[in-house]
Each structure stands twice: as C-alpha cells, then as structure tokens.
PDB file of C-alpha atoms in Angstrom:
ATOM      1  CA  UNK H 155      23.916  86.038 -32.098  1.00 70.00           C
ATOM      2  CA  UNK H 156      27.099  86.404 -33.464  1.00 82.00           C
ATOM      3  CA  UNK H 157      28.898  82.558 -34.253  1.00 94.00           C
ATOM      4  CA  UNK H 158      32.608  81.689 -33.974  1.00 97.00           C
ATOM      5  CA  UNK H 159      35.113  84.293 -35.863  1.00 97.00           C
ATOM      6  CA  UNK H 160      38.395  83.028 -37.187  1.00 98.00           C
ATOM      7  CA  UNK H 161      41.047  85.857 -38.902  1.00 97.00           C
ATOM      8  CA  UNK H 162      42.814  85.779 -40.714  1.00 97.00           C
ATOM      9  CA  UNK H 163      40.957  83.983 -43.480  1.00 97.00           C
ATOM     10  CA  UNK H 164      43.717  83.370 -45.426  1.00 97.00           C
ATOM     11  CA  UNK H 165      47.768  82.997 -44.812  1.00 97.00           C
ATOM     12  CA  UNK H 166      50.756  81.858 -47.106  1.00 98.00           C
ATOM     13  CA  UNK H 167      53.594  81.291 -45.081  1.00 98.00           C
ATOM     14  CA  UNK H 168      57.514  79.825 -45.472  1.00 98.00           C
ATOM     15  CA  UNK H 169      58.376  76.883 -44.462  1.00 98.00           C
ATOM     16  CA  UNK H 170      60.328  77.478 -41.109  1.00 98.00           C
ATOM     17  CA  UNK H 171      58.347  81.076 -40.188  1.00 98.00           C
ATOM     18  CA  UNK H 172      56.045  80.941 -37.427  1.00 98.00           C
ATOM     19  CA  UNK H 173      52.124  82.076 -37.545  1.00 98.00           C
ATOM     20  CA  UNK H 174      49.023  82.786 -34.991  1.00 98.00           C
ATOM     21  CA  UNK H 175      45.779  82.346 -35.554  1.00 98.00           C
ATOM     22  CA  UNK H 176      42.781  83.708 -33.443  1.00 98.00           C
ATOM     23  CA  UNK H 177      39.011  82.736 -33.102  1.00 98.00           C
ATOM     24  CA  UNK H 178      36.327  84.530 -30.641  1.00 98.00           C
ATOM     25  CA  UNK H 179      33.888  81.914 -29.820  1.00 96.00           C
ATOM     26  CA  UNK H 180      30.234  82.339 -29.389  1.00 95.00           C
ATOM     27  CA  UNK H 181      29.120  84.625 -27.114  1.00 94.00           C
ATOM     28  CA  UNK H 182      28.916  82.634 -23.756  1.00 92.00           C
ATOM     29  CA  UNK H 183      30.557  79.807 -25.237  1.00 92.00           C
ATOM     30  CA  UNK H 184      33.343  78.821 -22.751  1.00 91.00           C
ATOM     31  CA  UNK H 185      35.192  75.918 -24.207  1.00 92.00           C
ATOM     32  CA  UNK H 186      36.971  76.674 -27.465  1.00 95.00           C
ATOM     33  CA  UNK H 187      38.644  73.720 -29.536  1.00 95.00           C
ATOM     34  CA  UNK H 188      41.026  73.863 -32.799  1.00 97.00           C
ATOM     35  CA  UNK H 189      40.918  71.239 -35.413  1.00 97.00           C
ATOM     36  CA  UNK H 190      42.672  70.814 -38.446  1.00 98.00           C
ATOM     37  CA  UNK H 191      41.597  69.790 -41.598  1.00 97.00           C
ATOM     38  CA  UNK H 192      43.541  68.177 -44.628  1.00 96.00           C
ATOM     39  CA  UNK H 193      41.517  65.747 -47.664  1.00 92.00           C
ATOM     40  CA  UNK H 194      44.378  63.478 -46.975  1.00 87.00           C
ATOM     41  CA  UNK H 195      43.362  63.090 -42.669  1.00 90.00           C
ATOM     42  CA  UNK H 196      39.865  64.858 -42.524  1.00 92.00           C
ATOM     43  CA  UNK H 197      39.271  66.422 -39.358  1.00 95.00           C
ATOM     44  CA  UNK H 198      41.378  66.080 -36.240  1.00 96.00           C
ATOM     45  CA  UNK H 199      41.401  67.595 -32.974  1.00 95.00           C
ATOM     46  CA  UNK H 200      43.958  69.548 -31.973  1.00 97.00           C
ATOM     47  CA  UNK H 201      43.563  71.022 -28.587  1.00 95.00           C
ATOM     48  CA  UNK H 202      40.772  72.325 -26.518  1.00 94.00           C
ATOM     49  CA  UNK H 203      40.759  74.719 -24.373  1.00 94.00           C
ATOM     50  CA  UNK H 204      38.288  76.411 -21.242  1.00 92.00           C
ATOM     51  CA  UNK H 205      38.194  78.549 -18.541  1.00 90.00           C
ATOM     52  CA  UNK H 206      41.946  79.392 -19.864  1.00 93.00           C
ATOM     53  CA  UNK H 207      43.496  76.063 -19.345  1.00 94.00           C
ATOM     54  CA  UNK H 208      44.103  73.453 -21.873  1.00 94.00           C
ATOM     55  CA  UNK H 209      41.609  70.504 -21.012  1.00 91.00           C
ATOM     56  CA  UNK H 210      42.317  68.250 -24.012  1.00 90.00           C
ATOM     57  CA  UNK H 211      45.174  67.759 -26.489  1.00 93.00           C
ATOM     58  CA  UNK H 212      45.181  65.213 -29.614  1.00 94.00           C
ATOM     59  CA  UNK H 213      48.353  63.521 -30.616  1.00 94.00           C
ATOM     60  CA  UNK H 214      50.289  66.452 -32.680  1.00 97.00           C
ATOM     61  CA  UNK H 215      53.521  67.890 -31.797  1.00 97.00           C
ATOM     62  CA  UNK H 216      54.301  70.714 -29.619  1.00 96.00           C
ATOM     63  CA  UNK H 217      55.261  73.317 -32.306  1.00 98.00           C
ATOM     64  CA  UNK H 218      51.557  73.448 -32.094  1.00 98.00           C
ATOM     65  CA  UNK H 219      50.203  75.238 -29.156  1.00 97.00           C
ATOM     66  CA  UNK H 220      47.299  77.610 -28.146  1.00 97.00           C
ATOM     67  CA  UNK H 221      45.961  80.326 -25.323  1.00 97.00           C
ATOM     68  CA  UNK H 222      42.723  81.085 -23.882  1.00 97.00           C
ATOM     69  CA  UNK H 223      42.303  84.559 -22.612  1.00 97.00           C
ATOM     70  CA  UNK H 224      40.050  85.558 -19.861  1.00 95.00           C
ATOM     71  CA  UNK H 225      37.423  86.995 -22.260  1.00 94.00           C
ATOM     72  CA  UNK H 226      37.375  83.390 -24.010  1.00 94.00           C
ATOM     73  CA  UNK H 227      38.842  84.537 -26.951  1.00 97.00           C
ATOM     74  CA  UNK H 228      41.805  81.491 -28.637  1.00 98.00           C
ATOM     75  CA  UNK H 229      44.741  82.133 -30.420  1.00 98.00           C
ATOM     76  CA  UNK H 230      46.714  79.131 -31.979  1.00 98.00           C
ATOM     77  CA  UNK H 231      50.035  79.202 -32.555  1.00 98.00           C
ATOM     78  CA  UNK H 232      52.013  77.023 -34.949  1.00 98.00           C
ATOM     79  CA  UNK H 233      56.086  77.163 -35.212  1.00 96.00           C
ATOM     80  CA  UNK H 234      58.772  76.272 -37.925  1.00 97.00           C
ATOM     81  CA  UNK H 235      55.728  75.285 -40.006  1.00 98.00           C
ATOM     82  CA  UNK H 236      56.579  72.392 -42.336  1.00 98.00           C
ATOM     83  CA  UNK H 237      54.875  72.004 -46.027  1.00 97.00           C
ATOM     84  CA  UNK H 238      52.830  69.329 -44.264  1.00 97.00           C
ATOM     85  CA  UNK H 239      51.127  71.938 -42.200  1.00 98.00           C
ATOM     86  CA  UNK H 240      49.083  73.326 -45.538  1.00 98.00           C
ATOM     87  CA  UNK H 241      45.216  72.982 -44.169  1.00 97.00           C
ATOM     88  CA  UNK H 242      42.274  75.007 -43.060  1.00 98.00           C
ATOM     89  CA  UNK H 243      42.063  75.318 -39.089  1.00 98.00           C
ATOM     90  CA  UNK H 244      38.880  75.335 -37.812  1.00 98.00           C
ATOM     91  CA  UNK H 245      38.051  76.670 -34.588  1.00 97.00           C
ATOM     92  CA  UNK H 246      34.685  75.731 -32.582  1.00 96.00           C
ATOM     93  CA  UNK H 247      32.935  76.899 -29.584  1.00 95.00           C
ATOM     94  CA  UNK H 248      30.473  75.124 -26.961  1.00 92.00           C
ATOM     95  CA  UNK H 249      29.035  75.543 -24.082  1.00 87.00           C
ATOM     96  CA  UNK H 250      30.092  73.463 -21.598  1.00 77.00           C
ATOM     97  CA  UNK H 251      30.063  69.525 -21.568  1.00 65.00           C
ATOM     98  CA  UNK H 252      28.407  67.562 -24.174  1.00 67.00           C
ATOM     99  CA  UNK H 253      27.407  70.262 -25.907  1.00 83.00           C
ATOM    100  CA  UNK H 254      27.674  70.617 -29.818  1.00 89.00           C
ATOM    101  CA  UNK H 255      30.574  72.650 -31.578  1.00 92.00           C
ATOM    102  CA  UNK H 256      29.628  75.040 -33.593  1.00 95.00           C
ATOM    103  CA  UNK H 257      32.416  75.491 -36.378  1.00 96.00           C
ATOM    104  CA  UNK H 258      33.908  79.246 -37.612  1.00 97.00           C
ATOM    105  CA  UNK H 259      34.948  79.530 -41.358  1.00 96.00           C
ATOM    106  CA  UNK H 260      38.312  78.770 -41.154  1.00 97.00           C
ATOM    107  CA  UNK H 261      41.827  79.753 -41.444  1.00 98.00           C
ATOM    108  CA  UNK H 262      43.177  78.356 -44.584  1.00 97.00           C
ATOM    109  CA  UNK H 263      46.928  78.271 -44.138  1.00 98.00           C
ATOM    110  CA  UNK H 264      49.341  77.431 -46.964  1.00 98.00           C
ATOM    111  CA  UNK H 265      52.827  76.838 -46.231  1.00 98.00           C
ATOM    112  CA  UNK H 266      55.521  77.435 -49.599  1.00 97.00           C
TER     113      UNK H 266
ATOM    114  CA  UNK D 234      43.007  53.942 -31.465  1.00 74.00           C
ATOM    115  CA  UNK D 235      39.584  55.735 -31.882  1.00 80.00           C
ATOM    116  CA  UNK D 236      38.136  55.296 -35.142  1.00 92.00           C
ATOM    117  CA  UNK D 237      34.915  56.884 -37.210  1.00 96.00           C
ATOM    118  CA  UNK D 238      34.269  54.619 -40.227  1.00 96.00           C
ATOM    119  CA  UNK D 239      31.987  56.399 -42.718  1.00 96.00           C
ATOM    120  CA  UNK D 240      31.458  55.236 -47.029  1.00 91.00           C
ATOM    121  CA  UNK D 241      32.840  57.959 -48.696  1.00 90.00           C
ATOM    122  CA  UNK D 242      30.470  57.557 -51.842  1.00 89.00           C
ATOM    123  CA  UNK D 243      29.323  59.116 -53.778  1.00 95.00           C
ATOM    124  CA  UNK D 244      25.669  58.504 -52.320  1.00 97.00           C
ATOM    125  CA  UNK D 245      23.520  59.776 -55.273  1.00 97.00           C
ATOM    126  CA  UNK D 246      19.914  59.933 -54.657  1.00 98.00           C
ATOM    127  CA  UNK D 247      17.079  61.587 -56.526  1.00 98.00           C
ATOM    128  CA  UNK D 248      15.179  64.644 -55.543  1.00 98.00           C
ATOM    129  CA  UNK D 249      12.582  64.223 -53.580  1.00 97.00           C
ATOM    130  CA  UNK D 250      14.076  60.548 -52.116  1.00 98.00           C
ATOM    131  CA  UNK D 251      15.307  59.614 -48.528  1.00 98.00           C
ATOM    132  CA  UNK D 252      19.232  59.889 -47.990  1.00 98.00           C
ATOM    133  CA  UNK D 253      20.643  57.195 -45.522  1.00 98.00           C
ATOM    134  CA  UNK D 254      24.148  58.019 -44.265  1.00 98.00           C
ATOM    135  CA  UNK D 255      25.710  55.426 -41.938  1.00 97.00           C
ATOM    136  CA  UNK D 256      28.491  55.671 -39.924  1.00 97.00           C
ATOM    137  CA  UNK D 257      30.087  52.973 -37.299  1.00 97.00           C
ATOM    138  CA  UNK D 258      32.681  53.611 -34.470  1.00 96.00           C
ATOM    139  CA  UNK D 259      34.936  51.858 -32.412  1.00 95.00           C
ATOM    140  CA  UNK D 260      35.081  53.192 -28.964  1.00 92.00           C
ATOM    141  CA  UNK D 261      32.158  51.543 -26.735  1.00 92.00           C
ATOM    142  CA  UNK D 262      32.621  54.889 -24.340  1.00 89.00           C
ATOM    143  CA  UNK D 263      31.602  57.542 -27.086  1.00 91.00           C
ATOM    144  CA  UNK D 264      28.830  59.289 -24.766  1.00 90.00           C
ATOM    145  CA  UNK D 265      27.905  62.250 -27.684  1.00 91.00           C
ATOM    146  CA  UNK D 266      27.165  61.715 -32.029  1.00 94.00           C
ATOM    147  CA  UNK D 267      27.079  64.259 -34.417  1.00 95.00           C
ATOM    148  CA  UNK D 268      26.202  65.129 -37.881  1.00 97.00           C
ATOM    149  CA  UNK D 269      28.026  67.873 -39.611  1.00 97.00           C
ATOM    150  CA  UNK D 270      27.450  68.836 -43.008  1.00 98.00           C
ATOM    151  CA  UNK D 271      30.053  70.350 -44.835  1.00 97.00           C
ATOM    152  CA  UNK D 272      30.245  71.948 -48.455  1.00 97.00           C
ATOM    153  CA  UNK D 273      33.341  72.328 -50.506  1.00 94.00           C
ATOM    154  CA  UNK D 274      35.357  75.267 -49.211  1.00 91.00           C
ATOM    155  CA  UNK D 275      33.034  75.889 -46.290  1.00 94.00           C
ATOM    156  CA  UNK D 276      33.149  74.855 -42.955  1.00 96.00           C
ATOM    157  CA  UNK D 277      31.260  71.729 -41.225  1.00 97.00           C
ATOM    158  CA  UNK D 278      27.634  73.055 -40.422  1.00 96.00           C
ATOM    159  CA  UNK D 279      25.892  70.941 -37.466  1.00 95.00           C
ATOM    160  CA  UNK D 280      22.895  69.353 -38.700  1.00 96.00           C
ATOM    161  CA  UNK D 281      21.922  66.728 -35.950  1.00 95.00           C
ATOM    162  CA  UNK D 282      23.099  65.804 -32.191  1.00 94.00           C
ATOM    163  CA  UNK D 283      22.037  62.814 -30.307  1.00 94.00           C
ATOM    164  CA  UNK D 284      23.174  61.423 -27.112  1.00 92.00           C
ATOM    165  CA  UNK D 285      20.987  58.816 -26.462  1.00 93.00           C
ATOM    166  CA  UNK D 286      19.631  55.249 -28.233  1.00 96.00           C
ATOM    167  CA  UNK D 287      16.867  55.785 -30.540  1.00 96.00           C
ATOM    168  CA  UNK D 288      15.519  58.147 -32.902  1.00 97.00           C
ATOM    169  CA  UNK D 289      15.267  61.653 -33.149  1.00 97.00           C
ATOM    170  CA  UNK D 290      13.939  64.241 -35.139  1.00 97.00           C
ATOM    171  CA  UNK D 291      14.406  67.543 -36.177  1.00 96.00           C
ATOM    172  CA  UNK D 292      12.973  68.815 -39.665  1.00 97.00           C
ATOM    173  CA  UNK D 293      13.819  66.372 -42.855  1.00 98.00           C
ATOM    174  CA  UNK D 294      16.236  64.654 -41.119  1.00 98.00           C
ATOM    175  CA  UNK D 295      16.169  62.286 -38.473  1.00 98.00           C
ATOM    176  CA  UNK D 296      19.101  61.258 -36.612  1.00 98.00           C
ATOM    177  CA  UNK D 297      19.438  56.893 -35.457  1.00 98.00           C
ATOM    178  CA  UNK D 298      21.653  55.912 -32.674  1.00 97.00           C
ATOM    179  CA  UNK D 299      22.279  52.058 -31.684  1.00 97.00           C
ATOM    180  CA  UNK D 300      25.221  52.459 -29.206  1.00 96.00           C
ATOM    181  CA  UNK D 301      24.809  48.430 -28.609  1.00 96.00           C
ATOM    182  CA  UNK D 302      26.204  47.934 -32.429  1.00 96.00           C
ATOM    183  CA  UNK D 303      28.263  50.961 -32.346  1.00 96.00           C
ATOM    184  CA  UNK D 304      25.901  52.559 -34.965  1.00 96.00           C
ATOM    185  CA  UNK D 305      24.886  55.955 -36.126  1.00 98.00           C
ATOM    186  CA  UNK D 306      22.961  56.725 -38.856  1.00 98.00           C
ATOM    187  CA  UNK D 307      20.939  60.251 -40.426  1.00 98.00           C
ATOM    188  CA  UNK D 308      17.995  60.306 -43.064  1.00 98.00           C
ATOM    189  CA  UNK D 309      17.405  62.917 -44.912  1.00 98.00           C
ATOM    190  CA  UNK D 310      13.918  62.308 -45.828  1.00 98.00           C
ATOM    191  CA  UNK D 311      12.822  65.050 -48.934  1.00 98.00           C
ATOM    192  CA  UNK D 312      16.154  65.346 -50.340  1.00 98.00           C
ATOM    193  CA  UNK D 313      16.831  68.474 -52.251  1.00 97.00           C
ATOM    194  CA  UNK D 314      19.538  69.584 -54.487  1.00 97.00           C
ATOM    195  CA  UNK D 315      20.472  72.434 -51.564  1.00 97.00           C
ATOM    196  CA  UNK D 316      21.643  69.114 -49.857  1.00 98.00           C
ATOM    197  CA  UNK D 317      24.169  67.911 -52.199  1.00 98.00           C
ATOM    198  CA  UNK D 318      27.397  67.920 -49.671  1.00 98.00           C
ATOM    199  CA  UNK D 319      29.564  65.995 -47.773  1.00 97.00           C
ATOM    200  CA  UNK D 320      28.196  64.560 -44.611  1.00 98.00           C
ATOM    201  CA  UNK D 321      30.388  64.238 -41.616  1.00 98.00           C
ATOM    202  CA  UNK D 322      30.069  61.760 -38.575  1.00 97.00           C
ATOM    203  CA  UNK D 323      31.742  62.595 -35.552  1.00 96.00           C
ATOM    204  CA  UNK D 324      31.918  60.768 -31.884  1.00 95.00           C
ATOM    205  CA  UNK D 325      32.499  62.492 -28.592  1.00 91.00           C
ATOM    206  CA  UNK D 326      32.738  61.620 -25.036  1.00 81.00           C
ATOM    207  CA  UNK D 327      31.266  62.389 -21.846  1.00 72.00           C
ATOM    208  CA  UNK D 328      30.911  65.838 -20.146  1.00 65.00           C
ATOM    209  CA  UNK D 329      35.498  66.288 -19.832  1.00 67.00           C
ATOM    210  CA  UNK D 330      35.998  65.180 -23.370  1.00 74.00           C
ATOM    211  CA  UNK D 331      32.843  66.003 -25.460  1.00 73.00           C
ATOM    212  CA  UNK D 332      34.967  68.513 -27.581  1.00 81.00           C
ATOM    213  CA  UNK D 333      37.211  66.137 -28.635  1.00 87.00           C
ATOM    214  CA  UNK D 334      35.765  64.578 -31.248  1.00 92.00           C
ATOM    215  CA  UNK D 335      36.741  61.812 -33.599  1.00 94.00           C
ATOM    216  CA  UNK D 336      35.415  62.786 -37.271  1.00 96.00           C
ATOM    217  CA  UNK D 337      34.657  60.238 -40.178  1.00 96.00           C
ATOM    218  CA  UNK D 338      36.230  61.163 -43.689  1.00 95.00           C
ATOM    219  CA  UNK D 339      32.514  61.986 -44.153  1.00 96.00           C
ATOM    220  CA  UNK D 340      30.249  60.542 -46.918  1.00 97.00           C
ATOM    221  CA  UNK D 341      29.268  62.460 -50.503  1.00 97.00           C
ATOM    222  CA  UNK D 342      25.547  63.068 -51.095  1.00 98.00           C
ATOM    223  CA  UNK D 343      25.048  64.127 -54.424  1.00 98.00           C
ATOM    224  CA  UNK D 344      20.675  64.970 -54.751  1.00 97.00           C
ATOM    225  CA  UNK D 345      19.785  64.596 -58.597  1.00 96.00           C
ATOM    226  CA  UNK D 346      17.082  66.762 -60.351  1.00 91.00           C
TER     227      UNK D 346
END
C-alpha cells in the first residue's frame, strides 16, 4: 500500500508570494491533517481535515488555509508568506478516530 | 495551554542496552499517546500507539502509559545503532480530536558501538 504523498518536495519562495502544497493520503484514509515543523517550535498542528470539511484548526493565522477534495486528496495553501514561514510541512493520514497518523516526507518550504 | 514535556538529551546508551524515553503531559483528557521516531531530514515514523493504562508490546520496544500521573514512557530494549534518532511524544484526544496532536520537542537517542 501506497503511504501519504506530499509534492512538491522542495519550494523557495519570496517573501509576500503565495504557495500550495498537496498530499494524497493513504488509500482509505479519510481524515488528512497538516503540521508544521520548525527546530525552534517542533511539531504543531495546523488543520485537519475529513469528509471535505475542516474538523480541527490549531492556533495559526488565516493566511494559512487548506481543501479536502472528494477523492480525499489535501492541498494547503499559505499566503503573503513571511520569512518566519521557512519549515517542512508534513501532511498525515488516518483512518477515522483515534487512529494513528501516518506522516508523508514533507514539503520543505523556504521563504527568501 | 496543552503541553508535551519531553528531555531533549542527548540519551546515549550502548548497543545492546535498554533505551527509556519519558515523556509527561498536561491535559488530564488526552484519550490517544504516540511514539514517533524521527531522523534528521526525514519525517516522524510511528513506532508505538497506546490508548489505554499499562504496558504494551510490539517488537524491542514496549510502550508504558500511567494516565493517573500523566505519564508516557517507551523502552527500547536491544538497542541498535539503526536506532540512533530523535524520539517524539505526542498526545491526542478522543475519537473528534485524535488528529490533533500535541508533539514533545522529542528526545535524542544516540546507540554507541
């Protein structure tokens, strides 16, 4: 089985540009949730997202949003990024509720 | 605020040796623990899940939940080099907000020859 794809791998950006990201879960795997990662804040949760609606959201602000399509797939979306958005964005799939997350490989995003 | 609380070591044990990891959090409704492992430039790998007070099992490692102290802990009994890498805690919910999960900075294992 296939596990959780994130592309693009890599992405330098401007500050101020905009920039998507996308991750197709595991297959089956209903509930998709984004996380970023920095060395200076670890790992924190972003959003969540199943069945196409947004179930959870941590505390960041709205230039950061996401999408769930019908066919589970995610795409996060991030807007006049800021230096401060430099990290890798993890994406992870489950099942359905207290499931484990199983992590893709990252988008590691550097903003100049 | 819901916090993970994890020793960032370095832990450095030798080969062959049991790893203990510990890891303490602060909300008394976490319903779901987790062990990720995660090394540098990779992405966190899940080692161990455990829901419920007590021990379990899988493999080497062995996974130690004590909700009544707000405790969590993993041995890695055997330790190899291959499991030199930074272990992370993180803490759940119930069934609504299991995916949104509160991560400790994690805790270095470094497995010496």
């Amino acid at each position: 089985k296939a596990g959780v794809t994130q592309t693009p791998r890599y992405l330098i950006k401007t500050r101020g540009q905009q920039v998507t990201l996308s991750c197709s879960p595991i297959s089956g795997h209903r509930s998709v949730s984004w996380y970023q990662q920095t060395p200076g804040q670890g790992l924190q949760f972003l959003f969540e997202y199943f069945s196409e609606t947004q179930r959870n959201k941590g505390n960041f602000p709205g230039r950061f949003s996401g999408r769930q399509f019908s066919n589970s797939r995610s795409e996060m979306n991030v807007s006049t990024l800021e230096l401060g958005d430099s990290a890798l964005y993890l994406c992870a799939s489950s099942l359905e509720g207290a499931s484990p997350l199983h992590f893709g490989n990252g988008t590691r995003l550097t903003v100049t | 605020q819901k916090e993970v609380e994890q020793n960032s070591g370095p832990l450095s044990v030798p080969e062959g040796a049991i790893a203990s990891l510990n890891c303490t959090y602060s909300d008394r409704g976490s319903q779901s623990f987790f062990w990720y492992r995660q090394y540098s430039g990779k992405s966190p790998e899940l080692i161990m899940f455990i829901y419920s007070n007590g021990d379990k099992e899988d493999g080497r490692f062995t996974a130690q939940l004590n909700k009544a102290s707000q405790y969590v802990s993993l041995l890695i009994r055997d330790s190899q080099p291959s499991d030199s890498a930074t272990y992370l805690c993180a803490v759940g919910g119930d069934t609504g907000t299991a995916s949104k999960l509160t991560f400790g900075t994690g805790t270095r294992l470094q497995v010496t020859l």
